[in-house]
JSON list of C-alpha atoms in Angstrom, two decimals:
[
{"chain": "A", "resi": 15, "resn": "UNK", "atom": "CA", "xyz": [102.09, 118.93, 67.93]},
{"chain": "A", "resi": 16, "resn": "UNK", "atom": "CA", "xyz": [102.34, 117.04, 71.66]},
{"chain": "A", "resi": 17, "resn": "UNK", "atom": "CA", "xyz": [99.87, 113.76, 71.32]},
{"chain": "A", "resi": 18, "resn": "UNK", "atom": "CA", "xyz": [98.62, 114.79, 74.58]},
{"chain": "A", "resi": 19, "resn": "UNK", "atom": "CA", "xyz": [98.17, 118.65, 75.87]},
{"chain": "A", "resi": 20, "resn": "UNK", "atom": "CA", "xyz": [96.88, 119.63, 78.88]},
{"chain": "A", "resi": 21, "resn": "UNK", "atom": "CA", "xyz": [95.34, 123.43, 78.76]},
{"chain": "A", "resi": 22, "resn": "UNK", "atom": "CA", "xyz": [94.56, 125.30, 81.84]},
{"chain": "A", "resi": 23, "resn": "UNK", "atom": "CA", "xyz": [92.52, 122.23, 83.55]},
{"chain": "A", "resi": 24, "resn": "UNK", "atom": "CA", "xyz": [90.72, 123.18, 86.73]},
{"chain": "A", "resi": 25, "resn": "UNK", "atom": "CA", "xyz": [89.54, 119.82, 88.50]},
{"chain": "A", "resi": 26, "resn": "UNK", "atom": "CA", "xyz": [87.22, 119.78, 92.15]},
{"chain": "A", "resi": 27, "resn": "UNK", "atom": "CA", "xyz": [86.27, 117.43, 94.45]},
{"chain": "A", "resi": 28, "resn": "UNK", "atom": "CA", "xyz": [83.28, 118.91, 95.94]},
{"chain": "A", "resi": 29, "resn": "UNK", "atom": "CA", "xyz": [84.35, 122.09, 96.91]},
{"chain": "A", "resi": 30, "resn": "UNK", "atom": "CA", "xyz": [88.26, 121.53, 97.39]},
{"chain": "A", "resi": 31, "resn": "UNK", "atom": "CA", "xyz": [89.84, 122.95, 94.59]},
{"chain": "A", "resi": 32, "resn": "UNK", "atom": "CA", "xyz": [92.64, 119.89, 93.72]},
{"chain": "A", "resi": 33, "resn": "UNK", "atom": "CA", "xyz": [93.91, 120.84, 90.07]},
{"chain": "A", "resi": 34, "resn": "UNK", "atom": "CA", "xyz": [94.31, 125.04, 90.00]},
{"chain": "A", "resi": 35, "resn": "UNK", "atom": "CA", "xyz": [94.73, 125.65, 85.88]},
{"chain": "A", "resi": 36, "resn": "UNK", "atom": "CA", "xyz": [97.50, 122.26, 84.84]},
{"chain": "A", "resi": 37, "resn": "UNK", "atom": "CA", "xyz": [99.06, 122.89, 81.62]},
{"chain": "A", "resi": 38, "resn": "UNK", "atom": "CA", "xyz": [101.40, 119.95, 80.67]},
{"chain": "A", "resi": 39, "resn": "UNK", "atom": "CA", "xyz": [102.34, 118.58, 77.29]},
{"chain": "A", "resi": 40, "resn": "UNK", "atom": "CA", "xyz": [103.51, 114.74, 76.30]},
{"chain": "A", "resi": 41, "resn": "UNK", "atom": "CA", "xyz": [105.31, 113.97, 72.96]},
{"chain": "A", "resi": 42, "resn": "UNK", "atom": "CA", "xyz": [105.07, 111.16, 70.65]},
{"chain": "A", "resi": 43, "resn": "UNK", "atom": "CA", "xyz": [107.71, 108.34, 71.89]},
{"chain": "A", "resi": 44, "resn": "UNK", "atom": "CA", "xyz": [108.28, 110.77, 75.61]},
{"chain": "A", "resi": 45, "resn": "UNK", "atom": "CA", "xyz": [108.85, 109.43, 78.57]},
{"chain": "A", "resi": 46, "resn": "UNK", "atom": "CA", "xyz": [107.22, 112.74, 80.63]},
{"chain": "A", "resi": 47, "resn": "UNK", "atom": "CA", "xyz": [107.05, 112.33, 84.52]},
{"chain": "A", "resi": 48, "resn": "UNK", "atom": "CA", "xyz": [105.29, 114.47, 87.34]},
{"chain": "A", "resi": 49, "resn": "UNK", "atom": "CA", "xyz": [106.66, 114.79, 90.91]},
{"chain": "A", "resi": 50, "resn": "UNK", "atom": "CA", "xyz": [105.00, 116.17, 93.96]},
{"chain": "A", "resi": 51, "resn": "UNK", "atom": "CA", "xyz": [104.57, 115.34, 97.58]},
{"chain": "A", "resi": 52, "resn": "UNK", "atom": "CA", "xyz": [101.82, 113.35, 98.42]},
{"chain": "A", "resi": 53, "resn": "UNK", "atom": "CA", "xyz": [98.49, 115.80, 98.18]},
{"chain": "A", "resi": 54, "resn": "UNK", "atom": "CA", "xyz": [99.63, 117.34, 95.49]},
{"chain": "A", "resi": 55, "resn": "UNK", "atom": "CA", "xyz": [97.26, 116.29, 92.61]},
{"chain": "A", "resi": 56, "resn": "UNK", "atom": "CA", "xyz": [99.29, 114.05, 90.68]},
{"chain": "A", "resi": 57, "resn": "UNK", "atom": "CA", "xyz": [96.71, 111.28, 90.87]},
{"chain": "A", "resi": 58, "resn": "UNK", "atom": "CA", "xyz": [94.30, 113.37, 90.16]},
{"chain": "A", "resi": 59, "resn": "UNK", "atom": "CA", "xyz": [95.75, 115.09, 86.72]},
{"chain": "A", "resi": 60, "resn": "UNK", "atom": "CA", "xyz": [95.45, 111.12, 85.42]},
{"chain": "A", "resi": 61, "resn": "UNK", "atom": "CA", "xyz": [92.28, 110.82, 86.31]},
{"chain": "A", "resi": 62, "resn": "UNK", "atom": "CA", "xyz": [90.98, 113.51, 84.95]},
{"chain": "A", "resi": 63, "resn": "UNK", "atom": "CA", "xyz": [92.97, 112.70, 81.67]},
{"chain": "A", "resi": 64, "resn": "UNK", "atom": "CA", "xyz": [91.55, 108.86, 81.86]},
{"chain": "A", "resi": 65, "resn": "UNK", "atom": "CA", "xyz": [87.83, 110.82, 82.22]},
{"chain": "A", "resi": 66, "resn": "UNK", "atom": "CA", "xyz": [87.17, 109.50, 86.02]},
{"chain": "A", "resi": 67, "resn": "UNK", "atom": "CA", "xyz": [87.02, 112.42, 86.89]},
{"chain": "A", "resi": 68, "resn": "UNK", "atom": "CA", "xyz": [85.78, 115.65, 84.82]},
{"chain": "A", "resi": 69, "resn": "UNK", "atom": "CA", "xyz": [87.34, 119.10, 84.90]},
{"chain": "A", "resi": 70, "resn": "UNK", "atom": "CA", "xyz": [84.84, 122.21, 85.39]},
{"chain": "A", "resi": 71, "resn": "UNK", "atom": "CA", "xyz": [86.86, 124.36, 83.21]},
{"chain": "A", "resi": 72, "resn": "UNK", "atom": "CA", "xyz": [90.28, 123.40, 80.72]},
{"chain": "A", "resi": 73, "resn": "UNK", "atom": "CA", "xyz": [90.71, 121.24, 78.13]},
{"chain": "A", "resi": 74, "resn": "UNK", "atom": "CA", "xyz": [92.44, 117.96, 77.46]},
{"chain": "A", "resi": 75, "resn": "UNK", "atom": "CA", "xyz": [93.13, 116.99, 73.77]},
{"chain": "A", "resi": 76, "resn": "UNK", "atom": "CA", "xyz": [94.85, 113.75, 72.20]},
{"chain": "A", "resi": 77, "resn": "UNK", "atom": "CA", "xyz": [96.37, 114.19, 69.04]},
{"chain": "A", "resi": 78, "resn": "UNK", "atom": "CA", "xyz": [94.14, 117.35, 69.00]},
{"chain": "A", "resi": 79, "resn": "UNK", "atom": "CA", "xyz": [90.76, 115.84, 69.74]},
{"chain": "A", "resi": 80, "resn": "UNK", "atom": "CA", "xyz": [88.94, 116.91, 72.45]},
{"chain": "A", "resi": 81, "resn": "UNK", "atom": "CA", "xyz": [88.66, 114.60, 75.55]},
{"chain": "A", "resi": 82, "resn": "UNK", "atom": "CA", "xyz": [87.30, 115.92, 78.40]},
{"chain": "A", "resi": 83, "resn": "UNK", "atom": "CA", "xyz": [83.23, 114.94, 77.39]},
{"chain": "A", "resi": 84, "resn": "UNK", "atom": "CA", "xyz": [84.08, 111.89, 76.88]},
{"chain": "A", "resi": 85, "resn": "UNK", "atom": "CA", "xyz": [83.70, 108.68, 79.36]},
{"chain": "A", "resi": 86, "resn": "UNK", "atom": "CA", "xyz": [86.21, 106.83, 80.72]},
{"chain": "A", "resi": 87, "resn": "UNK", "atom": "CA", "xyz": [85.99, 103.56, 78.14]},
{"chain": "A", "resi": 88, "resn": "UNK", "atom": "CA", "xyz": [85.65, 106.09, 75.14]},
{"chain": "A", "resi": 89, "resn": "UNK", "atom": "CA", "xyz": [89.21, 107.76, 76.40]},
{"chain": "A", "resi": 90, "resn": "UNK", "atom": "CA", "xyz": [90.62, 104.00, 76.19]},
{"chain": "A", "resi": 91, "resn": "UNK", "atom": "CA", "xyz": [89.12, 103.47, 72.74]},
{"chain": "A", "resi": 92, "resn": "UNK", "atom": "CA", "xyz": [90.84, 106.60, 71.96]},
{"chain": "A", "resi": 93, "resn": "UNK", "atom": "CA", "xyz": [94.51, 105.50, 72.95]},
{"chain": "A", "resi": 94, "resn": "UNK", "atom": "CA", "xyz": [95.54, 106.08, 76.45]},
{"chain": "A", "resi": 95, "resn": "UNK", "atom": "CA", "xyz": [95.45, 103.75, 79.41]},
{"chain": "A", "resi": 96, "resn": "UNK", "atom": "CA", "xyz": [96.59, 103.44, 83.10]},
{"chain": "A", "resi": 97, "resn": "UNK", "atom": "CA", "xyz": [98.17, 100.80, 85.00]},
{"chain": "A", "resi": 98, "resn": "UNK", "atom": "CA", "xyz": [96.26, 102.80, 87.90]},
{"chain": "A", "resi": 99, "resn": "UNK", "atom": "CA", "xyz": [97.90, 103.45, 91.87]},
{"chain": "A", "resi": 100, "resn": "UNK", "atom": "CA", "xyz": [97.38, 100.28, 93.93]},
{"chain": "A", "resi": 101, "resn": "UNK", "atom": "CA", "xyz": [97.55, 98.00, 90.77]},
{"chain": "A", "resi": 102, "resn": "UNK", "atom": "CA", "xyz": [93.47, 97.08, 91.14]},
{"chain": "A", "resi": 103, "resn": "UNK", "atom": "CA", "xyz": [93.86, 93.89, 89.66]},
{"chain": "A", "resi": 104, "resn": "UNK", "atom": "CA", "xyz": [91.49, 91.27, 89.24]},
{"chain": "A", "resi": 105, "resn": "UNK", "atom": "CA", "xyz": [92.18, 89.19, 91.80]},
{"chain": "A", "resi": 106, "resn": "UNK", "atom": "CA", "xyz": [89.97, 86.52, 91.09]},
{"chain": "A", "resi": 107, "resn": "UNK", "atom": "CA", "xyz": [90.56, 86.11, 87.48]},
{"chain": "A", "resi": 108, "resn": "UNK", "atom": "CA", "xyz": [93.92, 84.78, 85.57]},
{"chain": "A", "resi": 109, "resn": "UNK", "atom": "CA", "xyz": [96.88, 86.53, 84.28]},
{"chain": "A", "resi": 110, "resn": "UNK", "atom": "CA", "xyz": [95.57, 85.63, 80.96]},
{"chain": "A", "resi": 111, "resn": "UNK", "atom": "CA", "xyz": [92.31, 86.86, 82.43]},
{"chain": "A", "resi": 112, "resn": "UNK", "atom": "CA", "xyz": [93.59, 90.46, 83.59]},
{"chain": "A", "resi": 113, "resn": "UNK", "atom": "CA", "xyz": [95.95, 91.01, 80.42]},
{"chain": "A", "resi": 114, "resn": "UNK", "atom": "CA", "xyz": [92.64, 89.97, 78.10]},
{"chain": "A", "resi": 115, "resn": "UNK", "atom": "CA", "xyz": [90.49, 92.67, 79.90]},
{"chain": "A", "resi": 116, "resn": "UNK", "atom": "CA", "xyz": [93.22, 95.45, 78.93]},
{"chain": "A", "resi": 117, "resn": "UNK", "atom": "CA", "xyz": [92.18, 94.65, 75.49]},
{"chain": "A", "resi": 118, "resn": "UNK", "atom": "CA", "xyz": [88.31, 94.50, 75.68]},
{"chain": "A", "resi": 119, "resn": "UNK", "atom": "CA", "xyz": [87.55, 96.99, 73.16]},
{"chain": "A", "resi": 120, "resn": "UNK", "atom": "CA", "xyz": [89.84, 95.53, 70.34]},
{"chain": "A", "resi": 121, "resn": "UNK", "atom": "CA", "xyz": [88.32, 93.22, 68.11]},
{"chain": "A", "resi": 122, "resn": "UNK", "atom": "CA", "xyz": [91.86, 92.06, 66.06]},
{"chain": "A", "resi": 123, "resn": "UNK", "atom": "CA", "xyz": [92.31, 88.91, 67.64]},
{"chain": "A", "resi": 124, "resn": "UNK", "atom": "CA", "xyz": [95.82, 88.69, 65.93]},
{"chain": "A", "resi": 125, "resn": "UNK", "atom": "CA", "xyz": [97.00, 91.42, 67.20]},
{"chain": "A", "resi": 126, "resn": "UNK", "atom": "CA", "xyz": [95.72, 90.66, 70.73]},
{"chain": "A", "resi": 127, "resn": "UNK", "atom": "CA", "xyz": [97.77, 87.28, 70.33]},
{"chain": "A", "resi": 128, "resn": "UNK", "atom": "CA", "xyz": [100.89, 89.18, 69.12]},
{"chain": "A", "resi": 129, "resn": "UNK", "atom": "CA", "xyz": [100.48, 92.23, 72.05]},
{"chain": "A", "resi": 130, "resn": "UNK", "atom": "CA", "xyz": [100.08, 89.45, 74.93]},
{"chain": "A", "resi": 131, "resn": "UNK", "atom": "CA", "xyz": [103.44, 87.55, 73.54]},
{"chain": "A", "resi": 132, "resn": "UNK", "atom": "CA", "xyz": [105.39, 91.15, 73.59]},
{"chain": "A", "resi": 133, "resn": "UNK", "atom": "CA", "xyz": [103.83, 91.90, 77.17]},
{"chain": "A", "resi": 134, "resn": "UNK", "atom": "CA", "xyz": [105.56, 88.27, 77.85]},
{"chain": "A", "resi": 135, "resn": "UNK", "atom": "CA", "xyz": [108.69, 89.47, 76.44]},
{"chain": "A", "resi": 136, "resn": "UNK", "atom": "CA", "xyz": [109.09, 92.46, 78.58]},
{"chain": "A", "resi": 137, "resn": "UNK", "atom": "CA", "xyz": [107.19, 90.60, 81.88]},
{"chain": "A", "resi": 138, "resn": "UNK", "atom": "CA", "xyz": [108.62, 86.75, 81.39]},
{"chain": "A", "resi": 139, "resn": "UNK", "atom": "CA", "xyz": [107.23, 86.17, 84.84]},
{"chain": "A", "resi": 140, "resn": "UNK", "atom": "CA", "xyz": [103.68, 86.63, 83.71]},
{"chain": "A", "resi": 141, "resn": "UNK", "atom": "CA", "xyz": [103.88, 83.67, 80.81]},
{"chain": "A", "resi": 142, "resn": "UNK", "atom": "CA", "xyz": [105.16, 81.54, 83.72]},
{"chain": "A", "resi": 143, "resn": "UNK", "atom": "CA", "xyz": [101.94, 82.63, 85.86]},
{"chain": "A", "resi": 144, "resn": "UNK", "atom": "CA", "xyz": [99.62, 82.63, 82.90]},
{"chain": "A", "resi": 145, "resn": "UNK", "atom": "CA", "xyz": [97.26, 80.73, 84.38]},
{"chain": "A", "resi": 146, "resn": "UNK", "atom": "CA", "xyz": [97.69, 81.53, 88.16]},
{"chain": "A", "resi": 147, "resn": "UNK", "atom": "CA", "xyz": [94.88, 83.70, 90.09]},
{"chain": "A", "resi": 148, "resn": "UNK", "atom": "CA", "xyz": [95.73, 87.61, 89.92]},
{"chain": "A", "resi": 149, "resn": "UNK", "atom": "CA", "xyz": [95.26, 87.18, 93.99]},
{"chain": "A", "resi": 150, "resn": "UNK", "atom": "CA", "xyz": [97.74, 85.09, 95.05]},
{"chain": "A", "resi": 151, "resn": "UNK", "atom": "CA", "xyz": [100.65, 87.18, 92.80]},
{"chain": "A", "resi": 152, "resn": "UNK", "atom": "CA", "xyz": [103.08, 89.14, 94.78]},
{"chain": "A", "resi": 153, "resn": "UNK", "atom": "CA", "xyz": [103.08, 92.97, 95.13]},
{"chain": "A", "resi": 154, "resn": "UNK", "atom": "CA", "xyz": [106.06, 93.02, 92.34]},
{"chain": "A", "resi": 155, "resn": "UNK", "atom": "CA", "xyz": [103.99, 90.58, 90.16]},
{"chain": "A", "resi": 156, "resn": "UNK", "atom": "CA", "xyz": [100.75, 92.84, 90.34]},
{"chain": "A", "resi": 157, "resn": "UNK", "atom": "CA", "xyz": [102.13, 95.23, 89.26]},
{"chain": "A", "resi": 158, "resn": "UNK", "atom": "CA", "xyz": [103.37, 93.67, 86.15]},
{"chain": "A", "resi": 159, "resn": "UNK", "atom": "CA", "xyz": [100.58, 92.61, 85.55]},
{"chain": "A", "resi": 160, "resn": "UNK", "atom": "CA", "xyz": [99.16, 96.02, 85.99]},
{"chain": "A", "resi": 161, "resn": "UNK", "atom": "CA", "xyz": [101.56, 97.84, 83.67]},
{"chain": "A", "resi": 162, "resn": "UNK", "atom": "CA", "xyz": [100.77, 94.49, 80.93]},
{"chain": "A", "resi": 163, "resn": "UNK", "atom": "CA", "xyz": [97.02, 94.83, 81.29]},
{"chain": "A", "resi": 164, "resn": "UNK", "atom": "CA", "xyz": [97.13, 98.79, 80.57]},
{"chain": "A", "resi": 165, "resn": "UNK", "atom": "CA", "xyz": [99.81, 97.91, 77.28]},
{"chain": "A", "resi": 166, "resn": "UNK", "atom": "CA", "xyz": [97.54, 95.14, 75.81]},
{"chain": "A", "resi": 167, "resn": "UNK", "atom": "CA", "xyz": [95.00, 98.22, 75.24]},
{"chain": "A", "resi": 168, "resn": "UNK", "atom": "CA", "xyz": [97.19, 99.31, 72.75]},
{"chain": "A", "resi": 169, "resn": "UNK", "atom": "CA", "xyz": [97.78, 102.88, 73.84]},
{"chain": "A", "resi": 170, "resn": "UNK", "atom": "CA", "xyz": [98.64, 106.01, 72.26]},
{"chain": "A", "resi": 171, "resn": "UNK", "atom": "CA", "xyz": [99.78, 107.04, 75.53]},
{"chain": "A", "resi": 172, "resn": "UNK", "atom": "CA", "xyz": [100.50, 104.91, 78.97]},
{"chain": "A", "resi": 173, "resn": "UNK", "atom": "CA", "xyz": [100.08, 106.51, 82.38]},
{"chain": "A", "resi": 174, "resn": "UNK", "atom": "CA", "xyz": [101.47, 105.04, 84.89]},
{"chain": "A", "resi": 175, "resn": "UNK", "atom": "CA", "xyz": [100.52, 105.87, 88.35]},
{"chain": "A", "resi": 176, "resn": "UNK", "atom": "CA", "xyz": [103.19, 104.99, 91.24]},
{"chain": "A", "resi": 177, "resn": "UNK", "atom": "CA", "xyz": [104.24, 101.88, 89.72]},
{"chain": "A", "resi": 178, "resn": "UNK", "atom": "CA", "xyz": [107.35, 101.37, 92.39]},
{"chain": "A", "resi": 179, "resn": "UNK", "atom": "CA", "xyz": [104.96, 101.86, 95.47]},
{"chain": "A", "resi": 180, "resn": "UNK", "atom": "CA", "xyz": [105.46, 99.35, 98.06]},
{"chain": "A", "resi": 181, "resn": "UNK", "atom": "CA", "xyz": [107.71, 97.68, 96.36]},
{"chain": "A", "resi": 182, "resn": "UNK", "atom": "CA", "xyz": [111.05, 95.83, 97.64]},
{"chain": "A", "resi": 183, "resn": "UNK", "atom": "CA", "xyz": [113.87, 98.24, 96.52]},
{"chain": "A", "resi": 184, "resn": "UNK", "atom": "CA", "xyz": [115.45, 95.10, 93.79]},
{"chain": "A", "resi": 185, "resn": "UNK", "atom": "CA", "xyz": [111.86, 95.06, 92.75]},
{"chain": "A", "resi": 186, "resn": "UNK", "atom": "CA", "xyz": [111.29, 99.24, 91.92]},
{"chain": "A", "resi": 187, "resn": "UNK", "atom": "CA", "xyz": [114.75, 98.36, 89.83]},
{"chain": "A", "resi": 188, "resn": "UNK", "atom": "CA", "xyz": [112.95, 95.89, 87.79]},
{"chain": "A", "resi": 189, "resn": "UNK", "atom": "CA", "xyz": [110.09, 98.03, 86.95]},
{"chain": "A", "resi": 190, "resn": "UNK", "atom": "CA", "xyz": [112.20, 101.03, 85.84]},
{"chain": "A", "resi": 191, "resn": "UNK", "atom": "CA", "xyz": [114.07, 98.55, 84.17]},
{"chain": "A", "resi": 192, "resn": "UNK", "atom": "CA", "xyz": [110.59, 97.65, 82.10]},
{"chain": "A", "resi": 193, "resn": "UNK", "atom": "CA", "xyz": [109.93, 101.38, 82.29]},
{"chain": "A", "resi": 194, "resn": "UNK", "atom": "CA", "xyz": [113.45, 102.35, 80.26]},
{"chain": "A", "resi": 195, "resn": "UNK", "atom": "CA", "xyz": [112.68, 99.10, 77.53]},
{"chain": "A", "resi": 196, "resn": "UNK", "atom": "CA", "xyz": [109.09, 101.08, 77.21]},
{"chain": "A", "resi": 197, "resn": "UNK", "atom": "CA", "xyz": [110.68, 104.17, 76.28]},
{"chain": "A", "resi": 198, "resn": "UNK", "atom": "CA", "xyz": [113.55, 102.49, 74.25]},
{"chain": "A", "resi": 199, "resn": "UNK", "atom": "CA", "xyz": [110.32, 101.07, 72.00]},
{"chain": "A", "resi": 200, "resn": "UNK", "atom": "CA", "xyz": [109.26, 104.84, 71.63]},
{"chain": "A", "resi": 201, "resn": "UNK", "atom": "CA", "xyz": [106.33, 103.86, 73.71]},
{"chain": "A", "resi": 202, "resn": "UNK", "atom": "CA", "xyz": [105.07, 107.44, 75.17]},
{"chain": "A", "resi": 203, "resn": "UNK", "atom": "CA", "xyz": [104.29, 107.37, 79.05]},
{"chain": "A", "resi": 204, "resn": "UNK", "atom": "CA", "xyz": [103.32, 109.97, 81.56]},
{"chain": "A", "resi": 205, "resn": "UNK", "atom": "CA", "xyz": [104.37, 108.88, 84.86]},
{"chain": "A", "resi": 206, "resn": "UNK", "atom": "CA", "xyz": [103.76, 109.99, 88.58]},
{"chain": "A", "resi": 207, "resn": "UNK", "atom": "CA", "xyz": [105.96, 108.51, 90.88]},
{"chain": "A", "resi": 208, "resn": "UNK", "atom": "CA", "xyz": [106.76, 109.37, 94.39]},
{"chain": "A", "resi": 209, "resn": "UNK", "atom": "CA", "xyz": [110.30, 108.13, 94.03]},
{"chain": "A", "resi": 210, "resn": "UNK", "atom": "CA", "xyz": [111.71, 111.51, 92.30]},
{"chain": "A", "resi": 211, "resn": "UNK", "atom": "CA", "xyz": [114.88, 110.39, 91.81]},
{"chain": "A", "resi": 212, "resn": "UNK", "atom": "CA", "xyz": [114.42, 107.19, 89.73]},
{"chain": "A", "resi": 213, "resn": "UNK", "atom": "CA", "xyz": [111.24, 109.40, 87.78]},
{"chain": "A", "resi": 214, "resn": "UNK", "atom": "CA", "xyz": [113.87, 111.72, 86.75]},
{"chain": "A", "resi": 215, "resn": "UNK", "atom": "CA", "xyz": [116.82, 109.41, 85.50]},
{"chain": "A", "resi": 216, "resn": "UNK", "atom": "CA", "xyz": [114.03, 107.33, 83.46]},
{"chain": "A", "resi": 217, "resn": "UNK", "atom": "CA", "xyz": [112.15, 110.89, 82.34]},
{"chain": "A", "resi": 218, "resn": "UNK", "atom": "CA", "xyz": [112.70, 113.16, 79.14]},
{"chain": "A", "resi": 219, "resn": "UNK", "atom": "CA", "xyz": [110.91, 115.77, 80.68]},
{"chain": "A", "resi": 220, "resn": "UNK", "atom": "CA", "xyz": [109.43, 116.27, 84.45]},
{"chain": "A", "resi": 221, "resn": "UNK", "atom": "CA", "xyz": [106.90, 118.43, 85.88]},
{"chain": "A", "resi": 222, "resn": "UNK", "atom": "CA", "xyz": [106.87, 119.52, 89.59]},
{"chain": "A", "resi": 223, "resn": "UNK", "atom": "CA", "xyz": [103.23, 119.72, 91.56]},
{"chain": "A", "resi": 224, "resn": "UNK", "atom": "CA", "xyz": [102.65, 121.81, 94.27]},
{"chain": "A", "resi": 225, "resn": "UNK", "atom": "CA", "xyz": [98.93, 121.46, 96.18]},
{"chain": "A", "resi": 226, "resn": "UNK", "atom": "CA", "xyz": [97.18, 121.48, 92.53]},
{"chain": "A", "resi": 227, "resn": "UNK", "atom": "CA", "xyz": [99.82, 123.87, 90.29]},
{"chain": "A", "resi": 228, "resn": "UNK", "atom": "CA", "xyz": [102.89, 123.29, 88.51]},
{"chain": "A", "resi": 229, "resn": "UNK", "atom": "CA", "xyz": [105.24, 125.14, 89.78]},
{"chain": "A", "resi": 230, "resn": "UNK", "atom": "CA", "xyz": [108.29, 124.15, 87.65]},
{"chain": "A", "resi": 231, "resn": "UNK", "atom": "CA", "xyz": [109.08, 122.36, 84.37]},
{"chain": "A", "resi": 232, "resn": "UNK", "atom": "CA", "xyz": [111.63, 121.26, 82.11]},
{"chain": "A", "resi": 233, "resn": "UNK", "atom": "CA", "xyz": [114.21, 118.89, 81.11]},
{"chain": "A", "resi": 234, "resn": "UNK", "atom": "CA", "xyz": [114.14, 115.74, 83.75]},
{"chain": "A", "resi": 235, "resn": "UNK", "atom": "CA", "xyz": [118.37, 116.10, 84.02]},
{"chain": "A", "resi": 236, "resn": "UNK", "atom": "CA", "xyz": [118.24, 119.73, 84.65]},
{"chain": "A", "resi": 237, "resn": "UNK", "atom": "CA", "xyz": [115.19, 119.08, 87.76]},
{"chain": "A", "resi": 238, "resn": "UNK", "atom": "CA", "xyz": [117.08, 116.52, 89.22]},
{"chain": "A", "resi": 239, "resn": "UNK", "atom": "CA", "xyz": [119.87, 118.96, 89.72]},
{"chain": "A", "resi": 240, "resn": "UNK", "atom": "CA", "xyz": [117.51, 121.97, 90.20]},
{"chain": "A", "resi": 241, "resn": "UNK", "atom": "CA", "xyz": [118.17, 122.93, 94.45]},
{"chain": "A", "resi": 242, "resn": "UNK", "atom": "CA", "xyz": [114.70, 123.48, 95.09]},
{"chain": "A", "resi": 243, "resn": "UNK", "atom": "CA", "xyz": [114.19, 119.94, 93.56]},
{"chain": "A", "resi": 244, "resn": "UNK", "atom": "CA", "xyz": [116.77, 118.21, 95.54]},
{"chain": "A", "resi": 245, "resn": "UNK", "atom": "CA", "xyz": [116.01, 119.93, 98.64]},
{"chain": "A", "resi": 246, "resn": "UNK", "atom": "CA", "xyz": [112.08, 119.12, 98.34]},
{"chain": "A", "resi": 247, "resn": "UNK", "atom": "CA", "xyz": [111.85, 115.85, 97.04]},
{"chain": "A", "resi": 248, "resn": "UNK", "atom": "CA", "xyz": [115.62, 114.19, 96.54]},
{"chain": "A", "resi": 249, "resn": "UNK", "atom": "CA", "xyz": [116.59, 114.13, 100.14]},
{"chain": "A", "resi": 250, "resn": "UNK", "atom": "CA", "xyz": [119.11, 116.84, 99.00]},
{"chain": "A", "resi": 251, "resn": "UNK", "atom": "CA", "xyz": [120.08, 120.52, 100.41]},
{"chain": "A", "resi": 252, "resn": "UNK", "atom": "CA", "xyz": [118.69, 123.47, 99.22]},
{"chain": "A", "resi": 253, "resn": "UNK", "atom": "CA", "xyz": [122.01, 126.09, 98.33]}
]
């Protein structure tokens, strides 16, 4: 059974019809990724999974249970989190700060204390910054600390939502690197990414999003070689 399924999931905002009937499925330890021009509704499919925003018809289950009633902080408690699009860190608050707030609703303080040392061990920069102002980090650093803030909530699943954007190219390379050492720990991750390319050589599976529908599926290799794939969204030719 996929930890996280996606069934025919109709999202609006106001009248504009953004998410036309998504079915997607993630796997325990997958790395699953969904591509799509800008518009298409990949920021919206994770929010509506993280319960920002609520689907008028579909269903989204975790491990089987039911999400889409619940509120945002209940779908945390539950086991998935976002490092979210734009990073939205607190910039007034510490790295230690930001990573403690990922793990607000856990009350094991040993295994907060053992999560933040193995979100140092993937993002060494951060235990050099652990006391430095969220604010004054670079783009790169953000969104470390982004991707550590949504790990030390312990998730079932981890969505990360355009985590090379803006970034300096040596910088995107770093983050994938994180990305692969994620998946290598059978952590399981549903990313949207606007870099197609790099999704697809980290991804076990990808899912192509056209204005609100999925219009193709399947193994990540076999997409990143599909025509219509490269000619959309790898800078390629279509044959």
């Amino acid at each position: 059974m996929a930890i996280l399924e996606l069934k025919n999931v109709h999202t609006y905002y106001g009248n504009i019809h953004a998410l036309k009937g998504i079915n997607l499925t993630v796997e325990e330890g997958e790395v699953v990724t969904l591509i799509g021009s800008n518009g298409a509704g990949k920021t919206t499919t994770l929010r509506t999974i993280q319960g920002l925003l609520k689907p008028r018809e579909g269903s989204i289950k975790l491990n089987g249970e039911e999400l889409t009633k619940l509120p945002p902080h209940d779908v945390v408690k539950r086991g998935v989190s976002q490092s979210p699009e734009g990073r939205l860190v607190f910039p007034r608050m510490s790295v230690k700060e930001n990573l403690e707030m990922g793990a607000f609703q856990r009350n094991d303080k040993d295994g907060i204390a053992a999560d933040m040392e193995k979100v140092f061990g993937l993002f060494p920069r951060m235990k050099e910054r652990i006391n430095q102002r969220a604010g004054t980090l670079s783009g790169g650093e953000q969104q470390m600390l982004a991707m550590g803030r949504a790990l030390m909530a312990k998730p079932r699943v981890l969505l990360l939502d355009e985590p090379s954007m803006g970034l300096a190219p040596i910088l995107v390379d770093l983050i994938f690197d994180i990305i692969r050492e994620l998946h290598r720990q059978k952590t399981t991750i549903l990313l949207v990414e606007q870099n197609a390319r790099i999704a697809l050589s980290v991804a076990d599976r990808g899912y192509v999003l056209e204005t609100g529908e999925i219009v193709l599926s399947g193994n990540a290799k076999d997409l990143a070689h599909n025509p219509e794939v490269e000619a959309a969204y790898l800078g390629g030719k279509a044959h």
